[in-house]
Amino acid sequence: MESSAPGKVILCGEHSVVYGQPAIAVPVTGLRCRARVEPAMPGSGLLLVAADLNQRTSLRNTAPEHPLGALARLVLEHLHCGEPDAVLTIHSDLPIAAGLGSGAAVSVAAARALAGFLGQPLSEEVVSALAYEVEKLHHGTPSGIDNTVIAWERPVFFVKGQAPEVLAISAPLRLLVADSGFPAATREAVTGVRQRRESDPDFYAARFSQIGALVKLARTALEQQDFAALGRLMDANHALLVEIGVSTPRLDTLVLAARKAGALGAKLTGSGMGGNILALVPMEGAPVVVEALYAAGAVHVWQTVTE
Ligand code: PMV
């Protein structure tokens, strides 16, 4: 039984989404995590193999906070199934700690493959909810946007605690994701925002509601295929993310380089403090922006088209 799940990027609204504001995320379908479950010898139990990391461990030996072990336990509990004699193998194209949702992609792919192996396929809602439980192990108080967009594999308008709204995008959305070369530390970035917000609640409340307002405008721009407006909103979102203290000089340099080379808009994406920037590019403009991003120090640039 095989299953796969995409990566994701947050188009706008990261951080403020943790405090109840909306955010928009899109799947990155070209970068995937694949999970396979095969039968094993009777009595062997469930073996978990993270092939890219060279890790093998039996479910019985995993600590409660082991992400793949926790996910497998959640699936078995949900399905009221005992531990099967099987091997669950994960292969992933997704870089770890890059804000591309690798943790949620592993959970979603693994949950589907294991449930499929047990003959009880899961709905998107259930897969997303199970993956959310594992996200909590990764970074404490996640909004749930990663597991949602990855489980649905569609662009989503997301508000914490509410059913996601799937967005219809009628013209291809061309995005570049450029890796700054520094790992994004989601837990630290989210904790830092929380601490700074505690000492200056009004400043942060104002920034979060400005981001929420621009996310709503971004939704309209997307639905109307007004990519120039969407790009300007991404730029404005980056400026507000700078104000709440989650950008870095390296991320700012990449954002400026992308804009200068013709991107319609650019911003950091995900938690910031490292990780990636996202640039919206016009139909023919991508190669020039890719080149400019490498010249400005990006260690990797991915292109993704959302249709
Ligand atoms: O690094 P990522 O893409 O998993 O970013 C997390 C996005 C935040 O809004 C910063 C946190 C969250 O839980 O939504």
mmCIF file of C-alpha atoms in Angstrom, residues 10 12-23 139 141 143 145 160 185-194 196-197 204 207-208 211 237 240-242 244-247 267-273:
data_model
loop_
_atom_site.group_PDB
_atom_site.id
_atom_site.type_symbol
_atom_site.label_atom_id
_atom_site.label_comp_id
_atom_site.label_asym_id
_atom_site.label_seq_id
_atom_site.Cartn_x
_atom_site.Cartn_y
_atom_site.Cartn_z
ATOM 1 C CA ILE A 10 2.125 29.805 3.241
ATOM 2 C CA CYS A 12 0.240 34.977 3.456
ATOM 3 C CA GLY A 13 -0.832 35.136 7.080
ATOM 4 C CA GLU A 14 1.796 33.138 8.978
ATOM 5 C CA HIS A 15 2.156 33.918 12.687
ATOM 6 C CA SER A 16 -1.044 35.989 12.894
ATOM 7 C CA VAL A 17 -2.868 32.726 12.014
ATOM 8 C CA VAL A 18 -1.809 31.406 15.432
ATOM 9 C CA TYR A 19 -3.889 34.242 16.967
ATOM 10 C CA GLY A 20 -7.077 33.600 15.002
ATOM 11 C CA GLN A 21 -6.453 35.616 11.839
ATOM 12 C CA PRO A 22 -6.884 33.963 8.415
ATOM 13 C CA ALA A 23 -4.006 32.672 6.286
ATOM 14 C CA HIS A 139 6.012 22.926 17.750
ATOM 15 C CA THR A 141 0.862 25.447 19.546
ATOM 16 C CA SER A 143 -2.372 26.733 14.044
ATOM 17 C CA ILE A 145 -2.511 25.197 8.619
ATOM 18 C CA LYS A 160 -7.663 28.162 13.201
ATOM 19 C CA ALA A 185 13.094 27.094 13.851
ATOM 20 C CA THR A 186 9.317 27.185 14.038
ATOM 21 C CA ARG A 187 9.018 26.593 17.763
ATOM 22 C CA GLU A 188 11.553 29.327 18.606
ATOM 23 C CA ALA A 189 10.055 31.817 16.144
ATOM 24 C CA VAL A 190 6.510 31.245 17.448
ATOM 25 C CA THR A 191 7.710 31.450 21.072
ATOM 26 C CA GLY A 192 9.608 34.672 20.339
ATOM 27 C CA VAL A 193 6.497 36.287 18.867
ATOM 28 C CA ARG A 194 4.459 35.170 21.882
ATOM 29 C CA ARG A 196 7.246 39.960 22.502
ATOM 30 C CA ARG A 197 3.456 40.134 22.213
ATOM 31 C CA TYR A 204 1.122 42.992 18.057
ATOM 32 C CA ARG A 207 0.024 44.073 13.202
ATOM 33 C CA PHE A 208 -1.958 40.820 13.358
ATOM 34 C CA ILE A 211 -2.124 40.988 8.277
ATOM 35 C CA ASN A 237 2.809 41.119 4.482
ATOM 36 C CA LEU A 240 4.582 43.428 8.778
ATOM 37 C CA LEU A 241 6.516 40.202 9.404
ATOM 38 C CA VAL A 242 9.664 42.331 9.659
ATOM 39 C CA ILE A 244 6.965 41.497 14.393
ATOM 40 C CA GLY A 245 10.597 40.458 14.367
ATOM 41 C CA VAL A 246 10.646 37.186 12.418
ATOM 42 C CA SER A 247 12.724 38.193 9.396
ATOM 43 C CA LYS A 267 7.992 37.677 1.355
ATOM 44 C CA LEU A 268 9.352 35.245 3.869
ATOM 45 C CA THR A 269 7.189 32.166 4.200
ATOM 46 C CA GLY A 270 6.551 29.982 7.226
ATOM 47 C CA SER A 271 7.999 30.741 10.598
ATOM 48 C CA GLY A 272 10.914 32.908 9.417
ATOM 49 C CA MET A 273 14.157 33.307 11.422
#
